Short mmCIF file of C-alpha atoms in Angstrom, two decimals:
data_model
loop_
_atom_site.label_atom_id
_atom_site.label_comp_id
_atom_site.label_asym_id
_atom_site.label_seq_id
_atom_site.Cartn_x
_atom_site.Cartn_y
_atom_site.Cartn_z
CA MET A 1 83.30 -82.50 30.79
CA LYS A 2 82.74 -79.24 29.09
CA PRO A 3 85.29 -77.62 27.18
CA PRO A 4 87.44 -74.83 28.74
CA LYS A 5 87.01 -71.10 27.77
CA PHE A 6 88.96 -70.12 24.53
CA ALA A 7 88.94 -67.38 22.05
CA TYR A 8 87.31 -68.84 18.71
CA HIS A 9 88.41 -67.87 15.28
CA ALA A 10 86.52 -68.64 12.22
CA PRO A 11 88.77 -67.49 9.12
CA THR A 12 87.34 -68.12 5.74
CA THR A 13 90.75 -68.50 3.65
CA VAL A 14 93.88 -70.49 4.07
CA ARG A 15 95.48 -67.06 4.15
CA GLU A 16 93.54 -65.79 7.03
CA ALA A 17 94.15 -69.02 8.89
CA VAL A 18 98.01 -69.09 8.76
CA GLU A 19 98.21 -65.50 9.48
CA LEU A 20 95.97 -66.15 12.55
CA LEU A 21 98.48 -69.13 13.31
CA ALA A 22 101.59 -66.94 13.17
CA GLU A 23 100.15 -64.15 15.12
CA LEU A 24 98.42 -66.00 18.01
CA GLY A 25 101.40 -67.92 19.49
CA ASP A 26 102.09 -71.52 20.47
CA ASP A 27 98.99 -72.24 22.55
CA VAL A 28 96.60 -72.36 19.71
CA VAL A 29 94.92 -75.48 18.19
CA VAL A 30 93.20 -75.85 14.85
CA LEU A 31 89.79 -77.27 14.73
CA SER A 32 89.11 -79.37 11.65
CA GLY A 33 86.51 -82.10 12.13
CA GLY A 34 87.17 -81.90 15.88
CA GLN A 35 86.55 -85.79 16.67
CA SER A 36 90.00 -86.16 18.49
CA LEU A 37 90.43 -82.27 19.46
CA ILE A 38 86.91 -81.96 21.28
CA PRO A 39 87.13 -84.84 23.57
CA MET A 40 90.33 -83.47 24.48
CA LEU A 41 88.92 -80.34 25.15
CA ASN A 42 85.81 -82.17 26.96
CA LEU A 43 88.29 -83.92 29.15
CA ARG A 44 90.62 -80.85 29.70
CA LEU A 45 93.48 -82.72 28.17
CA ALA A 46 93.93 -79.73 25.90
CA ASN A 47 93.45 -76.27 27.33
CA PRO A 48 94.20 -73.81 24.34
CA THR A 49 93.87 -70.02 24.50
CA ASP A 50 92.54 -70.09 21.03
CA VAL A 51 90.89 -72.42 18.55
CA ILE A 52 91.08 -71.54 14.99
CA ASP A 53 87.97 -73.45 13.11
CA LEU A 54 88.84 -74.71 9.68
CA GLY A 55 85.19 -75.42 8.93
CA GLY A 56 84.45 -72.24 7.00
CA VAL A 57 87.82 -72.12 5.24
CA ASP A 58 87.30 -72.40 1.46
CA GLY A 59 89.46 -74.76 -0.82
CA LEU A 60 90.10 -77.48 1.80
CA GLY A 61 87.36 -80.06 0.76
CA ASP A 62 88.44 -80.89 -2.68
CA VAL A 63 89.83 -84.26 -4.10
CA ALA A 64 91.89 -83.76 -7.32
CA ALA A 65 93.93 -86.24 -9.65
CA ARG A 66 97.46 -84.86 -9.99
CA ASP A 67 100.49 -86.92 -11.40
CA GLY A 68 98.61 -90.25 -11.81
CA GLY A 69 97.80 -89.90 -7.88
CA LEU A 70 95.43 -87.51 -5.83
CA ASP A 71 95.77 -84.23 -3.80
CA VAL A 72 93.31 -84.72 -1.02
CA GLY A 73 92.00 -81.45 0.64
CA ALA A 74 92.75 -81.30 4.62
CA MET A 75 88.99 -81.09 5.12
CA VAL A 76 88.04 -83.93 3.47
CA THR A 77 86.02 -86.29 5.80
CA HIS A 78 86.76 -89.90 6.35
CA ARG A 79 83.08 -90.56 5.06
CA GLN A 80 84.08 -88.89 1.72
CA MET A 81 87.20 -90.95 1.40
CA GLU A 82 84.85 -93.83 1.90
CA THR A 83 82.53 -92.98 -0.78
CA ASN A 84 84.23 -90.78 -3.25
CA ASP A 85 84.76 -92.27 -6.90
CA LEU A 86 88.07 -90.76 -7.57
CA ILE A 87 89.42 -92.13 -4.27
CA ALA A 88 87.89 -95.44 -4.96
CA SER A 89 89.40 -95.87 -8.36
CA THR A 90 92.89 -94.13 -7.80
CA ALA A 91 93.57 -95.07 -4.22
CA PRO A 92 91.32 -97.96 -3.33
CA LEU A 93 93.56 -98.75 -0.36
CA ALA A 94 92.55 -95.49 1.24
CA GLN A 95 89.02 -95.98 0.30
CA HIS A 96 89.01 -99.41 2.07
CA ALA A 97 91.03 -98.08 5.11
CA ALA A 98 88.45 -95.35 5.65
CA GLY A 99 85.87 -97.64 6.54
CA PHE A 100 87.84 -98.84 9.57
CA ILE A 101 88.02 -95.57 11.37
CA GLY A 102 85.65 -95.17 14.38
CA TYR A 103 81.98 -95.04 13.83
CA ARG A 104 79.83 -93.60 11.19
CA ALA A 105 79.15 -90.53 13.14
CA ILE A 106 82.80 -90.07 13.60
CA ARG A 107 83.50 -90.67 9.70
CA ASN A 108 80.99 -88.17 8.94
CA ARG A 109 82.74 -85.12 10.62
CA GLY A 110 86.50 -86.49 11.12
CA THR A 111 88.71 -85.13 8.53
CA ILE A 112 91.97 -86.66 6.84
CA GLY A 113 94.00 -83.58 7.52
CA GLY A 114 92.94 -83.47 11.23
CA SER A 115 94.02 -87.09 11.84
CA ILE A 116 97.31 -86.55 9.96
CA ALA A 117 98.34 -83.57 12.01
CA HIS A 118 97.19 -85.19 15.33
CA ALA A 119 99.39 -88.17 14.36
CA ASP A 120 97.66 -90.93 16.63
CA PRO A 121 100.39 -94.00 16.01
CA ALA A 122 97.35 -96.30 16.05
CA ALA A 123 95.24 -94.17 13.36
CA GLU A 124 94.94 -95.38 10.06
CA TRP A 125 95.70 -92.53 7.62
CA PRO A 126 99.33 -92.22 8.71
CA ALA A 127 99.94 -95.96 7.84
CA VAL A 128 97.83 -95.28 4.58
CA VAL A 129 100.12 -92.37 3.72
CA LEU A 130 103.21 -94.22 4.15
CA ALA A 131 101.89 -97.17 2.10
CA LEU A 132 100.88 -94.92 -0.61
CA ASP A 133 104.19 -92.98 -0.83
CA GLY A 134 102.18 -89.98 0.52
CA ALA A 135 103.42 -86.43 1.10
CA ILE A 136 101.96 -83.54 3.22
CA THR A 137 101.56 -80.29 2.07
CA LEU A 138 102.12 -77.63 4.76
CA THR A 139 101.25 -74.02 4.57
CA SER A 140 102.39 -71.03 6.79
CA ALA A 141 102.24 -67.25 6.37
CA GLU A 142 105.81 -67.54 4.62
CA GLU A 143 106.06 -70.74 2.53
CA THR A 144 104.17 -73.90 1.27
CA ARG A 145 106.13 -77.01 1.51
CA ASN A 146 105.80 -80.65 1.00
CA VAL A 147 107.04 -83.29 3.34
CA ALA A 148 107.14 -86.91 2.43
CA GLY A 149 105.11 -89.13 4.77
CA ASP A 150 108.35 -90.86 5.67
CA ASP A 151 109.70 -87.68 7.27
CA PHE A 152 106.31 -86.28 8.54
CA PHE A 153 105.56 -88.69 11.29
CA GLU A 154 108.04 -88.23 14.25
CA SER A 155 106.69 -89.62 17.33
CA LEU A 156 103.58 -89.85 19.46
CA PHE A 157 101.32 -87.11 18.35
CA THR A 158 104.43 -85.37 17.10
CA THR A 159 105.10 -84.40 13.48
CA ALA A 160 107.37 -82.30 11.24
CA LYS A 161 104.78 -79.74 11.11
CA ARG A 162 105.83 -76.50 12.73
CA PRO A 163 103.37 -74.64 15.10
CA ASP A 164 102.75 -71.87 12.47
CA GLU A 165 101.85 -74.25 9.85
CA LEU A 166 98.58 -75.77 8.61
CA VAL A 167 98.05 -79.27 6.73
CA THR A 168 96.30 -78.30 3.86
CA SER A 169 96.54 -81.03 1.71
CA VAL A 170 97.65 -84.84 1.31
CA HIS A 171 98.96 -86.28 -2.03
CA LEU A 172 98.41 -90.12 -2.30
CA ALA A 173 100.54 -91.88 -5.19
CA GLY A 174 98.35 -93.71 -7.76
CA ARG A 175 100.63 -96.31 -8.80
CA PHE A 176 99.45 -98.87 -6.00
CA GLN A 177 95.88 -99.06 -7.32
CA ASP A 178 95.93 -102.53 -8.63
CA ASN A 179 97.91 -104.25 -5.91
CA TRP A 180 97.38 -103.05 -2.28
CA GLY A 181 96.13 -104.80 0.89
CA PHE A 182 94.81 -103.52 4.37
CA SER A 183 94.26 -105.57 7.27
CA GLU A 184 93.45 -104.49 10.88
CA PHE A 185 92.39 -105.78 14.09
CA GLN A 186 90.32 -103.83 16.55
CA ARG A 187 89.25 -105.09 20.07
CA ARG A 188 85.76 -103.75 19.36
CA THR A 189 84.20 -102.35 16.21
CA GLY A 190 85.20 -98.86 16.01
CA ASP A 191 88.22 -98.88 18.22
CA PHE A 192 91.70 -97.42 17.31
CA ALA A 193 93.57 -100.55 15.59
CA ALA A 194 95.47 -102.80 18.00
CA VAL A 195 97.45 -103.43 14.79
CA ALA A 196 96.77 -102.32 11.29
CA VAL A 197 98.86 -103.00 8.31
CA ALA A 198 98.83 -101.12 4.71
CA VAL A 199 100.45 -102.58 1.92
CA GLY A 200 101.32 -100.98 -1.42
CA CYS A 201 102.76 -102.86 -4.45
CA VAL A 202 103.79 -102.28 -8.10
CA ILE A 203 103.83 -105.66 -9.79
CA THR A 204 105.31 -105.75 -13.34
CA ASP A 205 105.41 -109.33 -15.41
CA SER A 206 104.89 -111.35 -12.18
CA SER A 207 107.55 -109.63 -10.08
CA VAL A 208 107.05 -107.23 -7.28
CA VAL A 209 109.01 -104.12 -8.47
CA GLU A 210 108.22 -101.85 -5.41
CA ALA A 211 106.76 -102.89 -2.07
CA ARG A 212 105.73 -100.74 0.69
CA VAL A 213 104.68 -102.35 4.24
CA ALA A 214 103.37 -99.74 6.75
CA LEU A 215 102.18 -100.67 10.34
CA ALA A 216 100.26 -98.83 12.73
CA GLY A 217 100.03 -99.63 16.53
CA VAL A 218 103.22 -101.13 16.80
CA ALA A 219 105.43 -98.24 18.06
CA GLU A 220 105.05 -94.42 18.71
CA ARG A 221 104.65 -93.53 15.04
CA PRO A 222 103.77 -95.59 12.05
CA LEU A 223 106.63 -97.40 10.72
CA ARG A 224 107.34 -98.97 7.39
CA CYS A 225 108.96 -102.40 7.60
CA PRO A 226 112.15 -102.20 5.13
CA ALA A 227 112.77 -105.95 5.82
CA ALA A 228 109.37 -107.21 4.82
CA GLU A 229 109.45 -104.85 1.74
CA GLN A 230 112.55 -106.62 0.66
CA ALA A 231 111.27 -109.99 1.60
CA LEU A 232 108.18 -109.00 -0.81
CA THR A 233 110.07 -107.54 -3.50
CA GLY A 234 111.03 -109.85 -6.55
CA PRO A 235 109.28 -112.64 -8.43
CA HIS A 236 105.70 -113.01 -7.13
CA THR A 237 105.69 -116.04 -5.45
CA GLY A 238 102.49 -115.62 -3.18
CA GLY A 239 104.59 -116.34 0.04
CA ALA A 240 102.73 -113.76 2.25
CA ALA A 241 103.48 -115.84 5.28
CA GLU A 242 107.24 -115.53 4.96
CA VAL A 243 106.93 -111.75 4.43
CA ALA A 244 104.46 -111.76 7.66
CA ALA A 245 106.95 -113.61 9.63
CA VAL A 246 109.95 -111.14 8.82
CA ALA A 247 107.41 -108.28 9.97
CA ARG A 248 106.79 -110.10 13.33
CA ASP A 249 110.38 -110.28 13.75
CA SER A 250 111.29 -106.85 12.94
CA PHE A 251 109.19 -105.58 15.79
CA GLU A 252 109.26 -105.49 19.56
CA PRO A 253 105.92 -103.81 20.22
CA VAL A 254 105.36 -102.40 23.70
CA GLY A 255 102.70 -104.56 25.63
CA ASP A 256 100.13 -102.65 27.67
CA SER A 257 96.78 -103.66 29.31
CA HIS A 258 95.17 -104.35 25.82
CA GLY A 259 97.66 -106.72 24.95
CA SER A 260 101.10 -108.27 25.84
CA SER A 261 104.32 -107.64 23.34
CA GLU A 262 104.17 -111.29 22.37
CA TYR A 263 100.40 -111.07 21.66
CA ARG A 264 100.86 -107.91 19.65
CA LYS A 265 103.70 -109.81 17.34
CA ARG A 266 101.11 -112.28 16.71
CA LEU A 267 98.74 -109.73 15.38
CA VAL A 268 101.53 -108.13 13.24
CA PHE A 269 101.94 -111.53 11.55
CA ALA A 270 98.38 -112.25 11.13
CA GLU A 271 97.33 -108.73 9.86
CA THR A 272 100.54 -108.46 7.67
CA HIS A 273 99.71 -111.98 6.27
CA ARG A 274 96.13 -110.82 5.31
CA ALA A 275 97.09 -107.53 3.80
CA VAL A 276 100.27 -108.96 1.84
CA ALA A 277 98.04 -111.87 0.61
CA GLN A 278 95.38 -109.19 -0.52
CA ALA A 279 98.16 -107.16 -2.21
CA LEU A 280 99.22 -110.14 -4.08
CA GLY A 281 95.77 -111.74 -4.96
CA SER A 282 96.86 -114.83 -3.24
CA ASP A 283 95.19 -117.14 -0.65
CA ILE A 284 95.63 -116.97 2.88
CA GLU A 285 97.79 -119.74 3.99
CA SER A 286 97.26 -121.61 7.31
CA ILE A 287 98.58 -119.38 10.00
CA ALA A 288 99.48 -122.45 12.52
CA ASN A 289 102.96 -121.37 12.32
CA ALA A 290 102.33 -118.02 13.56
CA MET B 1 79.89 -64.91 22.32
CA ARG B 2 78.89 -65.58 18.81
CA GLU B 3 75.53 -64.96 16.81
CA ILE B 4 74.63 -68.15 14.80
CA THR B 5 71.70 -69.08 12.96
CA VAL B 6 70.99 -72.74 12.60
CA THR B 7 67.86 -74.83 10.97
CA ILE B 8 66.76 -77.05 13.61
CA ASN B 9 64.12 -79.55 12.72
CA GLY B 10 63.23 -77.38 9.76
CA LYS B 11 62.73 -74.30 11.61
CA PRO B 12 65.48 -71.57 11.26
CA THR B 13 66.54 -70.44 14.80
CA SER B 14 68.89 -67.72 15.87
CA ALA B 15 70.95 -67.76 19.00
CA THR B 16 74.03 -66.20 20.55
CA VAL B 17 76.08 -68.83 22.04
CA SER B 18 79.66 -69.09 23.76
CA PRO B 19 82.09 -70.76 21.26
CA ARG B 20 82.78 -73.56 23.86
CA LEU B 21 78.99 -74.59 23.98
CA LEU B 22 78.76 -78.36 22.94
CA LEU B 23 75.94 -78.61 20.52
CA SER B 24 74.17 -81.17 22.69
CA ASP B 25 74.16 -78.63 25.61
CA PHE B 26 72.85 -76.01 22.80
CA LEU B 27 69.84 -78.36 21.81
CA ARG B 28 69.05 -79.26 25.42
CA GLN B 29 69.40 -76.17 27.32
CA ASP B 30 69.19 -73.20 25.00
CA ILE B 31 66.57 -74.47 22.74
CA GLY B 32 64.75 -76.96 25.03
CA LEU B 33 65.11 -80.07 22.85
CA THR B 34 65.77 -82.55 25.60
CA GLY B 35 65.26 -85.75 23.59
CA THR B 36 68.96 -85.50 22.66
CA HIS B 37 70.61 -87.30 25.56
CA VAL B 38 74.05 -86.74 26.90
CA GLY B 39 75.75 -89.91 28.28
CA CYS B 40 79.68 -90.02 28.19
CA GLU B 41 80.33 -86.40 26.77
CA HIS B 42 83.52 -87.58 24.95
CA GLY B 43 82.18 -89.31 21.53
CA TYR B 44 81.88 -93.00 22.89
CA CYS B 45 78.21 -93.81 23.75
CA GLY B 46 76.46 -92.31 20.90
CA SER B 47 73.37 -91.06 22.91
CA CYS B 48 73.79 -87.51 21.84
CA THR B 49 73.57 -88.39 17.85
CA VAL B 50 71.81 -86.21 15.76
CA HIS B 51 71.95 -85.11 12.31
CA VAL B 52 74.04 -82.31 10.76
CA ASP B 53 72.92 -81.76 7.09
CA GLY B 54 71.62 -85.34 7.19
CA ALA B 55 74.55 -87.21 8.51
CA SER B 56 74.96 -88.69 11.99
CA THR B 57 77.02 -86.67 14.17
CA ARG B 58 77.94 -86.80 17.81
CA SER B 59 76.58 -83.50 19.29
CA CYS B 60 78.80 -83.74 22.32
CA LEU B 61 81.75 -83.71 19.93
CA THR B 62 80.45 -80.62 17.92
CA LEU B 63 80.60 -77.04 18.81
CA ALA B 64 77.43 -75.12 18.59
CA VAL B 65 79.32 -72.59 16.71
CA GLN B 66 80.25 -75.17 14.03
CA VAL B 67 76.67 -75.70 12.84
CA ALA B 68 76.10 -72.07 12.01
CA GLY B 69 74.21 -72.17 8.64
CA ARG B 70 73.69 -75.70 8.74
CA ALA B 71 70.43 -77.97 9.38
CA VAL B 72 70.21 -79.89 12.30
CA ASP B 73 67.78 -82.74 12.93
CA THR B 74 67.13 -83.96 16.45
CA VAL B 75 65.21 -87.29 17.62
CA GLU B 76 62.05 -84.85 18.10
CA SER B 77 62.09 -84.67 14.04
CA LEU B 78 60.97 -88.14 13.72
CA ALA B 79 57.65 -87.69 15.37
CA PRO B 80 56.98 -83.90 14.66
CA ASP B 81 53.24 -83.78 15.78
CA GLY B 82 54.42 -85.85 18.96
CA GLU B 83 51.56 -88.28 18.26
CA ALA B 84 52.03 -90.93 15.41
CA LEU B 85 55.32 -92.66 15.97
CA HIS B 86 57.98 -92.57 13.19
CA PRO B 87 58.31 -96.27 11.73
CA ILE B 88 61.53 -96.71 13.16
CA GLN B 89 60.21 -95.62 16.69
CA GLN B 90 57.18 -97.89 16.34
CA ALA B 91 59.49 -101.16 15.50
CA PHE B 92 61.47 -100.23 18.62
CA GLN B 93 58.40 -100.33 20.41
CA ASP B 94 56.97 -103.61 18.84
CA CYS B 95 60.35 -105.47 19.09
CA HIS B 96 61.10 -104.22 22.61
CA GLY B 97 64.30 -102.60 21.42
CA LEU B 98 64.71 -100.48 24.37
CA GLN B 99 64.37 -100.64 28.20
CA CYS B 100 65.46 -97.71 30.00
CA GLY B 101 65.51 -95.49 26.84
CA PHE B 102 68.57 -93.50 27.71
CA CYS B 103 70.09 -94.71 24.33
CA THR B 104 67.18 -94.71 22.23
CA PRO B 105 67.18 -91.26 20.87
CA GLY B 106 70.93 -91.86 19.36
CA LEU B 107 70.02 -95.27 18.35
CA LEU B 108 66.87 -93.97 16.39
CA MET B 109 69.08 -91.26 14.70
CA SER B 110 71.65 -93.69 13.75
CA VAL B 111 69.03 -96.09 12.31
CA ALA B 112 67.53 -93.29 10.47
CA GLU B 113 70.75 -92.44 8.70
CA LEU B 114 71.10 -96.38 7.76
CA ALA B 115 67.64 -96.23 6.30
CA GLY B 116 68.63 -93.57 3.97
CA THR B 117 72.16 -94.70 3.28
CA ASN B 118 71.82 -98.74 3.13
CA PRO B 119 68.27 -99.79 3.21
CA GLU B 120 68.58 -103.27 2.11
CA CYS B 121 71.37 -104.12 4.81
CA GLY B 122 71.33 -107.25 6.86
CA ARG B 123 71.86 -108.02 10.36
CA ALA B 124 75.66 -108.17 10.21
CA GLU B 125 75.60 -104.65 8.70
CA ILE B 126 73.06 -103.15 11.06
CA ARG B 127 75.30 -104.34 14.22
CA GLU B 128 78.37 -102.73 12.52
CA HIS B 129 76.64 -99.68 12.12
CA LEU B 130 75.25 -99.47 15.32
CA ALA B 131 78.60 -100.35 17.12
CA GLY B 132 79.04 -96.38 18.20
CA ASN B 133 75.78 -96.73 20.03
CA ILE B 134 75.82 -98.32 23.40
CA CYS B 135 73.00 -99.93 25.24
CA ARG B 136 73.47 -101.33 28.70
CA CYS B 137 69.77 -102.66 28.88
CA THR B 138 68.80 -104.77 25.93
CA GLY B 139 72.15 -106.82 25.00
CA TYR B 140 70.97 -105.47 21.69
CA HIS B 141 69.16 -108.58 20.10
CA GLN B 142 66.12 -106.70 20.08
CA ILE B 143 67.30 -103.51 18.78
CA VAL B 144 68.72 -105.45 15.71
CA ASP B 145 65.32 -107.08 15.50
CA ALA B 146 63.65 -103.52 15.49
CA VAL B 147 66.12 -102.27 12.99
CA GLU B 148 65.02 -105.13 10.61
CA ARG B 149 61.66 -104.46 11.02
CA ALA B 150 61.72 -101.00 10.58
CA LEU B 151 63.78 -101.07 7.38
CA VAL B 152 61.10 -103.46 6.19
CA ALA B 153 58.39 -101.06 7.11
CA LEU B 154 60.15 -98.13 5.39
CA ARG B 155 60.62 -100.07 2.22
CA GLU B 156 57.11 -101.19 2.01
CA ALA B 157 56.07 -97.69 2.69
CA GLN B 158 58.16 -96.22 0.05
CA VAL B 159 56.47 -98.96 -2.39
CA ASP B 160 52.99 -98.16 -1.35
CA GLY B 161 53.54 -94.50 -1.26
#
């Protein structure tokens, strides 16, 4: 229950960090907040030769407005996401979702960049990134590139990030700030989501002109639900239950000891129902037909 | 091995540590502050909760090298002279908010943070805030009673002071 031996590196700039990544090979892990990595080290699920600690790297902890949205530095903590005024005004979905992550002590240290690089399919940030048309900025010694959230998350703990790249920031679009929804079911407060649903809409003249519906906990990666997005787009009728039914019928979640596939489908309905109703500003209808 | 300087309970402290040393083990074994308890050692039970720069932190999910240059406060900081109990500790005693006491240091530090950031909160928020601190003895009711009483005592102390 103690971390294995590793060589420790504490760079002070992104440049130094990515040069270390390039130099040290594949068996290197990056430590940001450590709230997933250190348990993995303690349990010896990870046994890296080297750990690169981003704690002392300058310039990864800022939140800045850009192109109507936000650039969020990789080392911004969940707690900062929960309490930052710019997040609250420009990406209120992200501010709301942050409060669902773990416990306060976890949120005080865990970071958005760490969570996104880790890519747990039940985590909140990957789903929020999909719902807010987010993009991930990756930096290596050679280049800096932006990858759309839709292309970034590939599978269980697997992303488009190359081993020599660092997640340096996350862009979240601002155009969903008026119509968004988030709902999540946790077995116990602070657990990873059994199912979480994040919704971003753009509504013009009582018509939904853009809809993004993203789910965590239903597959090996966070997924958007194109059929539900299509059902949600168009004249604003407030039919959240219809959208939820489409979402439910779009997934075949794998059952496990925490819940059968059928149970998870019901959760998809219930959480999508709540999140869509919140985004539309409508009331929750009876879920007796779930 | 790395040299670190940490302000522990207000006192600047220098030490040489292995990078893999957990903050929990550093505090208990190197510094001798055994009030911080180690339960699950993977961030689940909350017994090892301390404050880093005033924010609650799992010391078992933090490396000692990560707190270099920072301020760490442990449960020992609540009653520094070891005599008069802190109002939170007093409330736990008065309300029987502990039995075996193993989880208590972590709970006290979580409550100390709550008192600073949300001192007016009610029982539901108290329960939510303490969801990351597991107690196997009390069933939590008396803990919530204790926190309610502590928050009132701290508010009154502030008004009087």
